[in-house]
Coordinates of C-alpha atoms in Angstrom, one line a residue:
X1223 CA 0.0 0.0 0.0
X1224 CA 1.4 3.6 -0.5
X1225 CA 0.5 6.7 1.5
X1226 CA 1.8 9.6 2.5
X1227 CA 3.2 10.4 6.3
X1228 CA 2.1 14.3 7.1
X1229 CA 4.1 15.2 9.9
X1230 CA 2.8 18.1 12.0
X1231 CA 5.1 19.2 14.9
X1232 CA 3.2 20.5 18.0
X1233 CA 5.6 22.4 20.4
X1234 CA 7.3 19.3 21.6
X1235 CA 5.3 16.6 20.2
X1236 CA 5.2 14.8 16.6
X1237 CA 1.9 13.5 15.3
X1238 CA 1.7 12.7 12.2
X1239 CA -1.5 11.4 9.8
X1240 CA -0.7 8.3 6.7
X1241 CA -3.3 8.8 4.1
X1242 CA -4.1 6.0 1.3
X1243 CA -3.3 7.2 -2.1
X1244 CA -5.8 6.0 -4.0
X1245 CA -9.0 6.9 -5.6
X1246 CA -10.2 7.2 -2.3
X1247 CA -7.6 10.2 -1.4
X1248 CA -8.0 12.1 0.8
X1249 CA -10.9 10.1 2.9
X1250 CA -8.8 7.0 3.8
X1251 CA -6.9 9.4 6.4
X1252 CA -5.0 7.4 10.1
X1253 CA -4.1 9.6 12.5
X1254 CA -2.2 8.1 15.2
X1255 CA -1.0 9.6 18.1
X1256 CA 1.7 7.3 19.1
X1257 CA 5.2 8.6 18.0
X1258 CA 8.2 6.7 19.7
X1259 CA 10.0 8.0 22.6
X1260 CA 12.8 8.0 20.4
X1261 CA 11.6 10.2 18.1
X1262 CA 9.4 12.5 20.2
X1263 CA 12.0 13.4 22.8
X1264 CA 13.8 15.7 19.9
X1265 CA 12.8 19.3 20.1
X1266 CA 14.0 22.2 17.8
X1267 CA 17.5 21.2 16.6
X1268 CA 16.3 17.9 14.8
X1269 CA 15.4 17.3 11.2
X1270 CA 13.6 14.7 9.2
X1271 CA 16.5 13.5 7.2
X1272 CA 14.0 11.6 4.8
X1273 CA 12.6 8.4 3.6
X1274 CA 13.7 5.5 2.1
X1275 CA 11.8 2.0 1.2
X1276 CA 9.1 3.0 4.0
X1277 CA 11.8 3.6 6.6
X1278 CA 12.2 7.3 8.2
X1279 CA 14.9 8.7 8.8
X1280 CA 15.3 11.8 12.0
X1281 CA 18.8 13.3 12.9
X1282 CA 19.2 15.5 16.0
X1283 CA 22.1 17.6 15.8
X1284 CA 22.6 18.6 19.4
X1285 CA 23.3 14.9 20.7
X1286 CA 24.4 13.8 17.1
X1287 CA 21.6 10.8 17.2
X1288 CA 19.9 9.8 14.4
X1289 CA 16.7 7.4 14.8
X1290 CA 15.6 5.2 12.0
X1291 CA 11.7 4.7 12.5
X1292 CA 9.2 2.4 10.6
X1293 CA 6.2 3.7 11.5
X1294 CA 4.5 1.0 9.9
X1295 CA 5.3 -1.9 12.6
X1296 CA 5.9 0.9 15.7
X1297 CA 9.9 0.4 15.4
X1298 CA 12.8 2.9 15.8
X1299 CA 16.8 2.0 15.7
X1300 CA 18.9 4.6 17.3
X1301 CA 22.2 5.4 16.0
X1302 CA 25.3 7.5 17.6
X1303 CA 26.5 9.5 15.2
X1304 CA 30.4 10.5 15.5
X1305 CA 31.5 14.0 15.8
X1306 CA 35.4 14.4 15.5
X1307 CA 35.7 17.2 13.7
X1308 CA 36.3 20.9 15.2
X1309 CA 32.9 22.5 14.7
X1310 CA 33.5 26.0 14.5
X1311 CA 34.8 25.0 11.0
X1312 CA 33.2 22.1 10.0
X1313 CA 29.3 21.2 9.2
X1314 CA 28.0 18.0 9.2
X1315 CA 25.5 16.7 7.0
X1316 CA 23.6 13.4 7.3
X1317 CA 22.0 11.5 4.0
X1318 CA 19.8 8.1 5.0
X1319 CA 18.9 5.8 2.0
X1320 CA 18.0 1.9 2.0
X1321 CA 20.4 0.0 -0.5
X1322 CA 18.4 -1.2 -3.3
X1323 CA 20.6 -4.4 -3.4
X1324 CA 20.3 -6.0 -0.2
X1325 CA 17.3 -3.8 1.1
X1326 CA 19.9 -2.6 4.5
X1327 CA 19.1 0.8 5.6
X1328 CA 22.3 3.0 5.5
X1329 CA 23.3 6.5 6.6
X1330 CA 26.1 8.4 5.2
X1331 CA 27.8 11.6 7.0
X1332 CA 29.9 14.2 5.3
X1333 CA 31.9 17.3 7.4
X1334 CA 32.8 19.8 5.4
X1335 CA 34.8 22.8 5.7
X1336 CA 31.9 25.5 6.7
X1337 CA 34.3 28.7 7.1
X1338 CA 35.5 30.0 3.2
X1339 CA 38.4 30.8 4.4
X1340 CA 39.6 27.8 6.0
X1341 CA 39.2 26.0 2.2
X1342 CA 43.2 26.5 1.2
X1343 CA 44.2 25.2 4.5
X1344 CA 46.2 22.4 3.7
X1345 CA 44.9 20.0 6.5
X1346 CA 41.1 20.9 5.9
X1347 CA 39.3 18.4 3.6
X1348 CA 36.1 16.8 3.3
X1349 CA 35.4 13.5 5.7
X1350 CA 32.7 11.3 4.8
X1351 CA 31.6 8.2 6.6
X1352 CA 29.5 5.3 6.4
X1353 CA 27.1 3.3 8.3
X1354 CA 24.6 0.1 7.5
X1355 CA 22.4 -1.5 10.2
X1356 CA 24.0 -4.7 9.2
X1357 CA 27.4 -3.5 10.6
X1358 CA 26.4 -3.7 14.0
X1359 CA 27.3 0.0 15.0
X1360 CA 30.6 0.9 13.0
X1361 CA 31.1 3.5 10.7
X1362 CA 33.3 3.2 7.8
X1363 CA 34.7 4.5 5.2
X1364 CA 33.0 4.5 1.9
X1365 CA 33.9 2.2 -0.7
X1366 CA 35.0 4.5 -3.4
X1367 CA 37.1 7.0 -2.8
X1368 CA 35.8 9.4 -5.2
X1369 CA 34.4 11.8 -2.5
X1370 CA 33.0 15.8 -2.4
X1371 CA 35.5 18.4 -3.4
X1372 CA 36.3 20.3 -0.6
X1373 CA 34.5 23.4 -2.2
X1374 CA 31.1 21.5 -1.8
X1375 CA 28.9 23.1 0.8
X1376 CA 25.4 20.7 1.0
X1377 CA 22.5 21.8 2.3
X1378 CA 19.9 19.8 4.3
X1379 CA 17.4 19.5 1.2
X1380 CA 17.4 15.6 -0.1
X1381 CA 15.7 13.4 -1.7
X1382 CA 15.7 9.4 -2.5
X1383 CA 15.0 8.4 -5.7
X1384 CA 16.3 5.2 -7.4
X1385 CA 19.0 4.1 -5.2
X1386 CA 20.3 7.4 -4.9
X1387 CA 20.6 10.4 -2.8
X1388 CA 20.3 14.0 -3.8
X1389 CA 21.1 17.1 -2.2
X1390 CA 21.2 20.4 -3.3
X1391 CA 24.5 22.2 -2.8
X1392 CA 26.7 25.2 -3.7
X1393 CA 30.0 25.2 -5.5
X1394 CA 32.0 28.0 -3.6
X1395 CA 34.6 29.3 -6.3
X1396 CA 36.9 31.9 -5.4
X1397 CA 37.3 33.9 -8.5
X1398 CA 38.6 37.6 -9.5
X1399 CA 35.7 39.5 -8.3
X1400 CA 34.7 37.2 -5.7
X1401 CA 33.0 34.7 -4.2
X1402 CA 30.2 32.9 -5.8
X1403 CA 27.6 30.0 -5.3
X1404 CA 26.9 28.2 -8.3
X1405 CA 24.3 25.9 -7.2
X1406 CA 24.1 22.4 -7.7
X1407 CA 23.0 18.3 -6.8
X1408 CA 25.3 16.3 -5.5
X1409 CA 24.5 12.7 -5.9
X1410 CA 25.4 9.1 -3.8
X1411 CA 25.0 6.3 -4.7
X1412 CA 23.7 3.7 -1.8
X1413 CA 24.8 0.8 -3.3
X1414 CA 28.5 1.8 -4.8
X1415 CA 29.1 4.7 -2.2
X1416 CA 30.4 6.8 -5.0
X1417 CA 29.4 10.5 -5.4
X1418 CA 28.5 12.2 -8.3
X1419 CA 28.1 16.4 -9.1
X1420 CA 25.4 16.7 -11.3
X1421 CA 25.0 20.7 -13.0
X1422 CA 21.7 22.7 -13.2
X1423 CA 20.7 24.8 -16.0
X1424 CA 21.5 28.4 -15.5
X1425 CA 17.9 29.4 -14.2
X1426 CA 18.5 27.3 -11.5
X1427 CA 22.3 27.3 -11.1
X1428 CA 22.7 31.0 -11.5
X1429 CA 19.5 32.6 -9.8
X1430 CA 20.9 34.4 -6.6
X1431 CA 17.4 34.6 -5.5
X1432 CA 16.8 31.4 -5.9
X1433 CA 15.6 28.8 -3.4
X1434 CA 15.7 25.0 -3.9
X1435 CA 14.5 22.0 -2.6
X1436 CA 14.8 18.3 -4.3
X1437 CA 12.0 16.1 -4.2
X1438 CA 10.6 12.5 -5.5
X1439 CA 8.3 13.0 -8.3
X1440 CA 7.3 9.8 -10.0
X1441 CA 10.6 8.6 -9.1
X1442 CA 12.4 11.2 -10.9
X1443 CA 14.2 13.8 -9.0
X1444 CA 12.1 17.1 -9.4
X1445 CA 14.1 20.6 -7.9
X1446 CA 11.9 23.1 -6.7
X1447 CA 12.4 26.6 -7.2
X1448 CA 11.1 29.4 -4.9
X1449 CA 11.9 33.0 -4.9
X1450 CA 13.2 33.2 -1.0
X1451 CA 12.5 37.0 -1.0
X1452 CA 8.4 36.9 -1.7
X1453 CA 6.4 37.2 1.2
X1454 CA 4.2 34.3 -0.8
X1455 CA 6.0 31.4 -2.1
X1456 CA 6.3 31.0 -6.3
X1457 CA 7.2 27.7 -7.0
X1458 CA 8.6 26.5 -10.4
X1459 CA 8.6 22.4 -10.8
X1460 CA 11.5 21.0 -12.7
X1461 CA 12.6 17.3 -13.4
X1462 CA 15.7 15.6 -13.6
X1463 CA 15.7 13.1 -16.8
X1464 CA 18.7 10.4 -17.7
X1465 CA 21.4 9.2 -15.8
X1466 CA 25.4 9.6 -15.7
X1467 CA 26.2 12.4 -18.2
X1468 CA 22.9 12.3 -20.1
X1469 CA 21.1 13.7 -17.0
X1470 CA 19.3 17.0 -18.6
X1471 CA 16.7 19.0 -16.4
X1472 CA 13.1 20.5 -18.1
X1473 CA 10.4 22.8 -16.3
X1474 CA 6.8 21.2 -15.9
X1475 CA 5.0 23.8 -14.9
X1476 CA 5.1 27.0 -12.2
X1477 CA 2.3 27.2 -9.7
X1478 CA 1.5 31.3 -8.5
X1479 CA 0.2 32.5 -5.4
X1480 CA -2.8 33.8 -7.3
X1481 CA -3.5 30.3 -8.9
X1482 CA -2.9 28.7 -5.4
X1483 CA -5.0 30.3 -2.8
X1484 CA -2.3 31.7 -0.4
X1485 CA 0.4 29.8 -1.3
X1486 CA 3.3 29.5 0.6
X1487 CA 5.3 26.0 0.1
X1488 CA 4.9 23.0 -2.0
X1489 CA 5.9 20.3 0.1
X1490 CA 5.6 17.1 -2.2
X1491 CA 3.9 15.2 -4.6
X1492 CA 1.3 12.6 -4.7
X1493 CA 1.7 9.5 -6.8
X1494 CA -0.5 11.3 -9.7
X1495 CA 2.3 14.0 -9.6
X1496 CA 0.1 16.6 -8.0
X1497 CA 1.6 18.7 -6.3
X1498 CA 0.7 18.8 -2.4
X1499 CA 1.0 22.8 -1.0
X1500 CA 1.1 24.0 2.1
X1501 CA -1.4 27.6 2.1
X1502 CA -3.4 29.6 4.6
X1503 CA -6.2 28.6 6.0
X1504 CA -9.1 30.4 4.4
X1505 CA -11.8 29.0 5.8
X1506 CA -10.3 31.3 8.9
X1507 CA -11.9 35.1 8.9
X1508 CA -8.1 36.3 10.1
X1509 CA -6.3 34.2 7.9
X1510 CA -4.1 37.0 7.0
X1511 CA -3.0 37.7 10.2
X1512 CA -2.7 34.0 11.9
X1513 CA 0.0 31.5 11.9
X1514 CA -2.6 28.4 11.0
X1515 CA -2.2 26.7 7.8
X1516 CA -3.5 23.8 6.5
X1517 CA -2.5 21.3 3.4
X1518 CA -4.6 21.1 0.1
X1519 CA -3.5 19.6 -3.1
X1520 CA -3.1 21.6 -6.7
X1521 CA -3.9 20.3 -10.0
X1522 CA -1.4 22.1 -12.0
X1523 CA -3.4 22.0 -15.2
X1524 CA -7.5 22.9 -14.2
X1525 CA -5.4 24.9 -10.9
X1526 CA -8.5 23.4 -8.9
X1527 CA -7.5 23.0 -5.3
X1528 CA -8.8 20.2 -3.0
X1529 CA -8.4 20.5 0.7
X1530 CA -7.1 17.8 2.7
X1531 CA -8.4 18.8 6.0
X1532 CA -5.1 19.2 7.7
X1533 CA -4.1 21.7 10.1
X1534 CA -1.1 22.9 11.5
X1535 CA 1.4 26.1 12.4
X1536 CA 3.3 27.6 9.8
X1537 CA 6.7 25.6 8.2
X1538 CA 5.9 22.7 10.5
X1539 CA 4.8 20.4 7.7
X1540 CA 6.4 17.4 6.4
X1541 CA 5.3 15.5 3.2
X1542 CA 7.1 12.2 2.4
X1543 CA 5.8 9.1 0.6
X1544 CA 5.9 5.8 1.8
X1545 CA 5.2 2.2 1.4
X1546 CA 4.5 -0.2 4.1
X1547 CA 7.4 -2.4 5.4
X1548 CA 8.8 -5.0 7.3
X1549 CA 12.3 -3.8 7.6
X1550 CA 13.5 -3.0 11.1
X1551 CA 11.5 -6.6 12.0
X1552 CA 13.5 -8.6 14.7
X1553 CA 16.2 -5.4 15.1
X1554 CA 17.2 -5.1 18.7

């Protein structure tokens, strides 16, 4: 069965709703109160990493944990993740994906060099590591050695798609006038641990007021743009075709805030491709002036809108789909 897990954070609780995607959408909705202790104990500084093969993946940066949850079957695995890096000049990033191959959830974590000006010293370099569930708690290094330049800055945006994971980055290149931040996807593969840079086309690469986030979108990798400097979220939907150095991006369609009834973030897409949007509650008199939004789904073609009848504060939804699993069955 596929769904889609809507997380809503409440203050310090997680609740999130699955909802059948299916002719029946958006009727067939769960809710289900009972988040892990695991998972509900992390407050502000944690971040769903994302989803893989109907596992979930949250990272807490504060005690470097990350929890791997199926909520399907009620089970979490909790992971130490190693920090041995100096912080004030390195970030860590953590990417989660299930290996197509042997089905074993893995995580992967890259520090890189967060300071520009530390990128010509001659001891600062990127440092990835790897973890599977089938290790029994060791982290590794990858198995190819083709890793990030050190120039790579990632951002917390991914997506899973295909055995792969996406971020979107930056390419910081010290040139004559300057510093600037081409933007890119960097790519990893789950199963041969190799990474990949993968170009945008200049509207995306080149826009400094550009915003993106990746996404799965029929499994294809779709980058969303938004302007970051609107007060209401624009949203242009490209997608990612070929592999290797055939990959080649094309835009579907843009949604508008006047086409979208108080737009202000598209979140995800449903298995029809329709683009699920996060917008202000109308049905609320004051809905210019309070913090309450609620989820609806756009059909990019008629722009019709249909209401999902989910409620939550602003920014605190989270869209990812899913498909029921036994993984993380008989884990300790």
């Amino acid at each position: 069965m596929e769904g889609y897990i809507l997380h809503l954070f409440f203050f310090v609780t997680v609740k999130y709703v699955s909802i059948v995607d299916d002719d029946t959408f958006p009727h067939q909705k769960v809710s289900d109160d009972f988040v892990p202790d695991s998972v509900n104990k992390f407050r502000h500084d944690s971040i769903i990493v994302g989803t893989s093969h109907g596992l979930f993946c949250v990272y807490e940066e504060k005690t470097s944990t990350a929890v791997i949850w199926n909520p399907c079957i009620r089970k979490t695995v909790v992971i130490a993740v190693p920090n041995l890096l100096p912080e004030k000049y390195y970030w860590t990033v953590v990417g989660f994906g299930v290996c197509p191959r042997n089905l074993d959830p893995k995580l992967v974590k890259i520090s890189y060099v967060s300071a520009f000006g530390r990128l010509k010293d001659v001891n600062a370099s990127t440092q990835v590591e790897v973890f599977t569930l089938s290790s029994g708690g060791t982290w590794r290094s990858p198995l190819s050695i083709n890793l990030p330049h050190i120039s790579i800055d990632f951002g917390y945006s991914q997506a899973v798609v295909d055995g792969f994971i996406y971020w979107v980055a930056f390419d910081r290149i010290d040139v004559d006038d300057g510093t600037r931040n081409p933007k890119l996807i960097m790519s990893f593969n789950v199963t041969t641990e190799e990474f990949t840079k993968v170009n945008l086309p200049r509207p995306l690469a080149l826009d400094p007021y550009a915003d993106l986030l990746v996404s799965n979108l029929r499994e294809s990798l779709a980058v969303l743009k938004f302007n970051k400097y609107t007060l209401r979220e624009n949203c242009d939907v490209w997608m990612m075709n070929g592999h290797g150095c055939a990959r080649a991006f094309n835009r579907l369609y843009s949604i508008r805030a006047t086409d979208a009834s108080l737009l202000c973030k598209t979140l995800g897409f449903r298995k029809s491709g329709a683009p699920i949007i996060e917008s202000k509650n109308t049905n609320r008199l004051d809905y210019f002036y309070t913090n309450e939004h609620e989820l609806a789904i756009y059909e990019p073609e008629s722009k019709d809108i249909t209401h999902i009848g989910i409620h939550g504060l602003e920014g605190k939804f989270f869209v990812h789909s899913y498909k029921e699993t036994l993984l993380l069955l008989g884990q300790q």
